[in-house]
Short mmCIF file of C-alpha atoms in Angstrom, two decimals:
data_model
loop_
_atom_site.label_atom_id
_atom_site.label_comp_id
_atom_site.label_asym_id
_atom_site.label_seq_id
_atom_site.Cartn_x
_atom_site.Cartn_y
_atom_site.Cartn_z
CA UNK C 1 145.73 291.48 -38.51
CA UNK C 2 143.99 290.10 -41.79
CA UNK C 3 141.71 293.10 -42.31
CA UNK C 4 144.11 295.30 -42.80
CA UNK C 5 142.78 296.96 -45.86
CA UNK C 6 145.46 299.79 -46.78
CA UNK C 7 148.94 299.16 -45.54
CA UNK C 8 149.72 297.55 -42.39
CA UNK C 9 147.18 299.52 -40.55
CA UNK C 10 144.26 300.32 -42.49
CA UNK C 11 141.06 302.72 -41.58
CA UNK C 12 139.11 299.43 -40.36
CA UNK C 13 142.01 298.20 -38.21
CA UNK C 14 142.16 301.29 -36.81
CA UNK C 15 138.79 301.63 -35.95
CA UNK C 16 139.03 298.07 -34.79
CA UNK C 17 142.25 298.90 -32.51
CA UNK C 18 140.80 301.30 -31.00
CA UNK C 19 137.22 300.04 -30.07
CA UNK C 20 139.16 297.09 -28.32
CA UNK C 21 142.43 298.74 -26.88
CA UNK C 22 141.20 302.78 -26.55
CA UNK C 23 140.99 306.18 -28.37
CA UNK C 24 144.30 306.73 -29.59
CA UNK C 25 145.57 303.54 -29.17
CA UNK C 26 146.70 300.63 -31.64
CA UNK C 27 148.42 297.99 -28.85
CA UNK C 28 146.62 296.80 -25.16
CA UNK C 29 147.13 298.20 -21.92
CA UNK C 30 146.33 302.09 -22.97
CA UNK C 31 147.25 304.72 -20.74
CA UNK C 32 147.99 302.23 -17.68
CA UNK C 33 150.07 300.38 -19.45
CA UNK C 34 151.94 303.49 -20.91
CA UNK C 35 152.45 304.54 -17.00
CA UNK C 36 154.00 301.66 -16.18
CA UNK C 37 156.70 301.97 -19.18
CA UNK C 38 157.69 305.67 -17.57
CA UNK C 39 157.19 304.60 -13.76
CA UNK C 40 159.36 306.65 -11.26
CA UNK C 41 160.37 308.87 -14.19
CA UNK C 42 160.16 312.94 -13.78
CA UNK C 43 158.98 313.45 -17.65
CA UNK C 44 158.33 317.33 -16.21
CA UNK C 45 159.70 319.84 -19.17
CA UNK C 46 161.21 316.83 -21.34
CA UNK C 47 161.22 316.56 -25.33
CA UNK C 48 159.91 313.28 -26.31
CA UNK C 49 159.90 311.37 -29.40
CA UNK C 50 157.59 308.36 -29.81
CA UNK C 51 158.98 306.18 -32.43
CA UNK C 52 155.86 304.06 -34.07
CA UNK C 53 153.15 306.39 -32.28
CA UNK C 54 150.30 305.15 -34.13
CA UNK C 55 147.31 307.33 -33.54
CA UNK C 56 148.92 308.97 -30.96
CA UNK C 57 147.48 307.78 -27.18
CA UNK C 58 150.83 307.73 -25.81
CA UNK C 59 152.19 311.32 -26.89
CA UNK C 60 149.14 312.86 -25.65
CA UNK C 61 149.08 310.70 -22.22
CA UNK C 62 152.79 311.67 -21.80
CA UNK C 63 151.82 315.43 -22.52
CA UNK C 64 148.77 315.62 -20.38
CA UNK C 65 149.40 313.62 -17.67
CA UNK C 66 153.45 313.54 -17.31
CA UNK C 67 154.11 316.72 -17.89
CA UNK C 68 156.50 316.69 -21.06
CA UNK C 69 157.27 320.00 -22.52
CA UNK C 70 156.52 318.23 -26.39
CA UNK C 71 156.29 314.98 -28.29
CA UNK C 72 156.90 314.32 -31.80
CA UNK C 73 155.12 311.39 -33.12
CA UNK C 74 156.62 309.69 -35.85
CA UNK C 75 154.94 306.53 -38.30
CA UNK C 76 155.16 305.09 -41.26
CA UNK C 77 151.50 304.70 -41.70
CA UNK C 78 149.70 307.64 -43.47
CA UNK C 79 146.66 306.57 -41.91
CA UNK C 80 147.75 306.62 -38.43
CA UNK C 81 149.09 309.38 -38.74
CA UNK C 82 146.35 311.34 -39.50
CA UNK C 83 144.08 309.74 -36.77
CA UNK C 84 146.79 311.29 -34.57
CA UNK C 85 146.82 314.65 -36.15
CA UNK C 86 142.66 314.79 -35.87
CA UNK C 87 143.06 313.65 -31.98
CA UNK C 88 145.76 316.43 -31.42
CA UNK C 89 142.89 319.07 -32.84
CA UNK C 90 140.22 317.62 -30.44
CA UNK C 91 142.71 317.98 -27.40
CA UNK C 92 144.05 321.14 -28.54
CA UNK C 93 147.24 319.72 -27.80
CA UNK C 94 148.64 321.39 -31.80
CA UNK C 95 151.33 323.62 -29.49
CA UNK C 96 152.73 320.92 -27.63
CA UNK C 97 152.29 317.55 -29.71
CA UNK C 98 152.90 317.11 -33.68
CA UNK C 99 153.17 313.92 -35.83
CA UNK C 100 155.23 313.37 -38.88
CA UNK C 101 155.18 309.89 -41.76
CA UNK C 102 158.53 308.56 -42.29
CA UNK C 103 159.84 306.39 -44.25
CA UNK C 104 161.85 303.26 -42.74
CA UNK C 105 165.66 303.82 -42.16
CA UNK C 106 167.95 306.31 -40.24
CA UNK C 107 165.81 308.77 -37.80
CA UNK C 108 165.44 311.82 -39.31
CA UNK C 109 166.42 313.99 -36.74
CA UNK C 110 169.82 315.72 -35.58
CA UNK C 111 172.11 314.13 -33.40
CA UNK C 112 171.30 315.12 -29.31
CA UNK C 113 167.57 316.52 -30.20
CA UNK C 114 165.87 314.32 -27.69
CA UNK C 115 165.19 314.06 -23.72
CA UNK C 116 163.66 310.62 -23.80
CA UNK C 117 163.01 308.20 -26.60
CA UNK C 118 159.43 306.24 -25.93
CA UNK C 119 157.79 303.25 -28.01
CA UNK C 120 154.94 301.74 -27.50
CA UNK C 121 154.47 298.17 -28.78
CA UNK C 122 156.20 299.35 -32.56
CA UNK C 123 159.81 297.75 -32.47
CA UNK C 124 158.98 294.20 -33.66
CA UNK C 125 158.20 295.93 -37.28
CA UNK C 126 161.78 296.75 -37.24
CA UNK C 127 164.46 294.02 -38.18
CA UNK C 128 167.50 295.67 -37.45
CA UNK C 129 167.55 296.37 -33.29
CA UNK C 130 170.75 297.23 -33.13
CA UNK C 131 170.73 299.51 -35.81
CA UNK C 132 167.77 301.32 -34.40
CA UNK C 133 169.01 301.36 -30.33
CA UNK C 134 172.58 302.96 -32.15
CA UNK C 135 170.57 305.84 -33.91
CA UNK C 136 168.41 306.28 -30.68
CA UNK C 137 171.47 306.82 -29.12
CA UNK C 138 172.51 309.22 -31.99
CA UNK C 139 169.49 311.40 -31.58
CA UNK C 140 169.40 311.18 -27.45
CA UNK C 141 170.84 314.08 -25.63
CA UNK C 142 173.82 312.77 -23.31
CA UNK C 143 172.03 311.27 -20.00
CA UNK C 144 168.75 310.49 -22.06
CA UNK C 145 166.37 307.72 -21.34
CA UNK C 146 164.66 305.23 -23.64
CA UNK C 147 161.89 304.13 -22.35
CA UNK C 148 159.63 301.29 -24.16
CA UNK C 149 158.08 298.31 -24.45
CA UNK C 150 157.17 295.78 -26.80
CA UNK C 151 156.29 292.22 -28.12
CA UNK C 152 158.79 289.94 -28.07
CA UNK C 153 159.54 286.05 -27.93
CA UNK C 154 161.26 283.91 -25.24
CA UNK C 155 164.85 283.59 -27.25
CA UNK C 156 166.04 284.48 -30.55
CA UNK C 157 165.80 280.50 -31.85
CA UNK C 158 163.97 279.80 -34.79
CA UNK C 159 159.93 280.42 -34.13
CA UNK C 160 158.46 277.31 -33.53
CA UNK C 161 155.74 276.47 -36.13
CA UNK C 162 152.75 277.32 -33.78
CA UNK C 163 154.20 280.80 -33.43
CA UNK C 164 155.19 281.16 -37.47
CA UNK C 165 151.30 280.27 -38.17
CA UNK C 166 150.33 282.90 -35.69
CA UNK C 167 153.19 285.33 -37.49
CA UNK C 168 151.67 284.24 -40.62
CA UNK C 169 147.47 284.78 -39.31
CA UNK C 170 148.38 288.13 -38.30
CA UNK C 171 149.60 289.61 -41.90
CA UNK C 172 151.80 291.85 -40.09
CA UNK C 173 155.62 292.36 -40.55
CA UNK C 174 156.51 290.95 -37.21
CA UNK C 175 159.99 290.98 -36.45
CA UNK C 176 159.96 290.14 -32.56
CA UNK C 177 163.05 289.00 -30.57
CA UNK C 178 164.13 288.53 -26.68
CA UNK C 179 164.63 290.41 -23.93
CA UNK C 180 168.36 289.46 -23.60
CA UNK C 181 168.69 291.09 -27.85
CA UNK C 182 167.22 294.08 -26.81
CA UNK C 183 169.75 294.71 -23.84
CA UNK C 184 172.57 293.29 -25.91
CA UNK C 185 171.82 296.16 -28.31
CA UNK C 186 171.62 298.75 -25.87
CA UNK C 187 174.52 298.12 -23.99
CA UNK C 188 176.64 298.26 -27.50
CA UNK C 189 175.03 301.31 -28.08
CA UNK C 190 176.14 303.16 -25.41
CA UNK C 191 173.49 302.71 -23.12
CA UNK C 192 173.55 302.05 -19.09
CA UNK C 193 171.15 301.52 -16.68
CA UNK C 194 169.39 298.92 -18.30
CA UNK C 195 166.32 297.99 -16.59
CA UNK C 196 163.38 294.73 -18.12
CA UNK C 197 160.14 293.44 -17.21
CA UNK C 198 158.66 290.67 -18.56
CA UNK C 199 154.69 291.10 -19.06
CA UNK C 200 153.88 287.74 -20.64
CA UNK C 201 151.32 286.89 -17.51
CA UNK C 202 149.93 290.18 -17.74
CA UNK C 203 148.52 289.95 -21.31
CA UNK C 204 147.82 286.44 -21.19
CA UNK C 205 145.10 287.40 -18.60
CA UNK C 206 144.43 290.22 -20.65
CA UNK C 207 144.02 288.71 -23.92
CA UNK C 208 141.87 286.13 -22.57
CA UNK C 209 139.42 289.23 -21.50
CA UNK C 210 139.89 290.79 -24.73
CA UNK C 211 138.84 287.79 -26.46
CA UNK C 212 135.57 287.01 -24.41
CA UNK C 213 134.70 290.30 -24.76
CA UNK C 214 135.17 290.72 -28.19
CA UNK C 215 132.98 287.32 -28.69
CA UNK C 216 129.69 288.08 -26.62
CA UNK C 217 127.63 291.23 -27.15
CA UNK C 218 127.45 293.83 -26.50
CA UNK C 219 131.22 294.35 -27.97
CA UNK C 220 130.54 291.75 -30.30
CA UNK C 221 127.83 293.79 -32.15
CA UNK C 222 129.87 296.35 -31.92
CA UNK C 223 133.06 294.50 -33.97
CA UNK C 224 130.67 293.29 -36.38
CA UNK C 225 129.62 296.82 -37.14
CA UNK C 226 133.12 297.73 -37.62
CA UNK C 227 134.70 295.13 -40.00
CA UNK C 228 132.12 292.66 -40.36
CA UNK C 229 130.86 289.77 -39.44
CA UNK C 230 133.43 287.40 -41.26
CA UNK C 231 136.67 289.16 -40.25
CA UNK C 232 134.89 289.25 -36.87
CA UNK C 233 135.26 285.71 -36.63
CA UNK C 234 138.86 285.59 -38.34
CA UNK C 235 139.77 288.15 -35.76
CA UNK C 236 138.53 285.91 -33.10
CA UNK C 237 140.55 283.01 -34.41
CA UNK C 238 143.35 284.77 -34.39
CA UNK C 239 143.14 285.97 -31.12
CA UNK C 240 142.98 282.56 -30.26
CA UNK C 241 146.30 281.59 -31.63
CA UNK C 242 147.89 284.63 -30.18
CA UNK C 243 146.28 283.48 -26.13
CA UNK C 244 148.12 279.92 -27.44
CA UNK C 245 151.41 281.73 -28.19
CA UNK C 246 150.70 283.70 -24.74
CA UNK C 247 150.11 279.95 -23.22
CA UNK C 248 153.39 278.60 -23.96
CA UNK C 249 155.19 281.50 -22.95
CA UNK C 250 157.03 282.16 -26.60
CA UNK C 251 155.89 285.09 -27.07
CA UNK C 252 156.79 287.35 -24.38
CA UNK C 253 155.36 291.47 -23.76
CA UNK C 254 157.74 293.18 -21.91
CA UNK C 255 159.46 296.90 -20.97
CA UNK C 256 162.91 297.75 -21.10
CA UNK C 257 164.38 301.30 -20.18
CA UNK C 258 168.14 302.59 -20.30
CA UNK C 259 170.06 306.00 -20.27
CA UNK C 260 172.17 306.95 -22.65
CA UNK C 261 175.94 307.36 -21.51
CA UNK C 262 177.34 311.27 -21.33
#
């Protein structure tokens, strides 16, 4: 959002993030929503990579709870990053979970490294889906699952210009697409099994919570404290636009999940 002040995600919309969404995470639904994503799956002894971890909720949910042997985390935000690394410490979590910065492009890992693949709410910063589903295929061990969700839109038309002035409000690089792209792209790269969910009712509800909390105390005290009583109100505003986006159902949450082919 606008008060990003170093990157994409800077130290106040981190602290921001997670005051609204949770410790450790930078997208809504925390842990609940991150158990929905993996539901029915045995995650007991896997190797995980979390591809846009941000500060790191979901690697350490997936360790803790789910039982995975290890995560990698991997960003291209410094800052997140290191709010992932300090969270590891304060878990003691340093044998099992581990976070890296990379820069955009092909995944820097070997070819069949991973169990499962898991994203959180980080693929519409990526243009290039099929690219990226190809090269999670690359580094997926035959049988592995990709498991993820994230924000998309209705259809891959042309945004209408309510949701390209939301785009725009946000000051993110927002590259969101449908449902039916997403499965496209991972059945031509060798995935089967494809399952969807479409959570657009979900976070309208939710957003319209976040928003009324975020707007009467005591949580709005606490946002002014955090960035200020001006982006407080931009933040609000934005919100806004995003609930109208929610409304009309273009822009669309959802989870999709596939195994890779043997």
């Amino acid at each position: 959002m606008s008060i990003t002040d170093d990157g994409e995600y800077g130290q106040k919309q981190i602290d921001f993030l997670e005051l609204i969404w949770g410790k450790g995470f930078l997208s809504p639904g925390g842990t609940t929503e991150v158990d929905l994503v993996v539901d029915g799956l045995d995650l007991s002894g896997l190797h995980i990579l979390d591809i846009g971890c941000g500060c790191g909720g979901a690697v350490f949910h997936l360790i803790k709870q789910h039982g995975a042997a290890s995560a990698i985390g991997i960003d291209i935000e410094p800052l997140v990053i290191a709010r992932a690394t300090q969270l590891t410490k304060e878990y003691d979590l340093t044998d099992k979970a581990r976070f890296e910065v990379v820069t955009p492009g092909k995944l820097p890992f070997p070819d069949q490294h991973f169990d499962m693949v898991f994203s959180k709410d980080a693929f519409l910063h990526i243009p290039d889906k099929e690219t990226l589903m190809a090269d999670i295929a690359r580094v997926l061990k035959p049988n592995g699952i990709i498991a993820a969700s994230d924000w998309m839109r209705l259809d891959d038309n042309p945004p209408s210009q309510v949701m390209q002035d939301y785009i725009a409000a946000e000051g993110l690089d927002m590259h969101m697409c449908s449902l039916d792209r997403y499965s496209k792209a991972l059945t031509n790269a060798g995935f089967a099994n494809i399952k969807r969910q479409d959570r657009n009712a979900w976070y309208l509800d939710l957003a319209e919570q976040e928003w009324q909390s975020m707007t009467t105390e005591p949580m709005r005290s606490q946002v002014v404290a955090c960035i200020g009583e001006a982006e407080a109100n931009e933040t609000s505003n934005i919100w806004r636009q995003m609930i109208g986006v929610l409304e009309i159902g273009e822009h669309r949450p959802g989870h999709f999940r596939a195994t890779k082919q043997s």
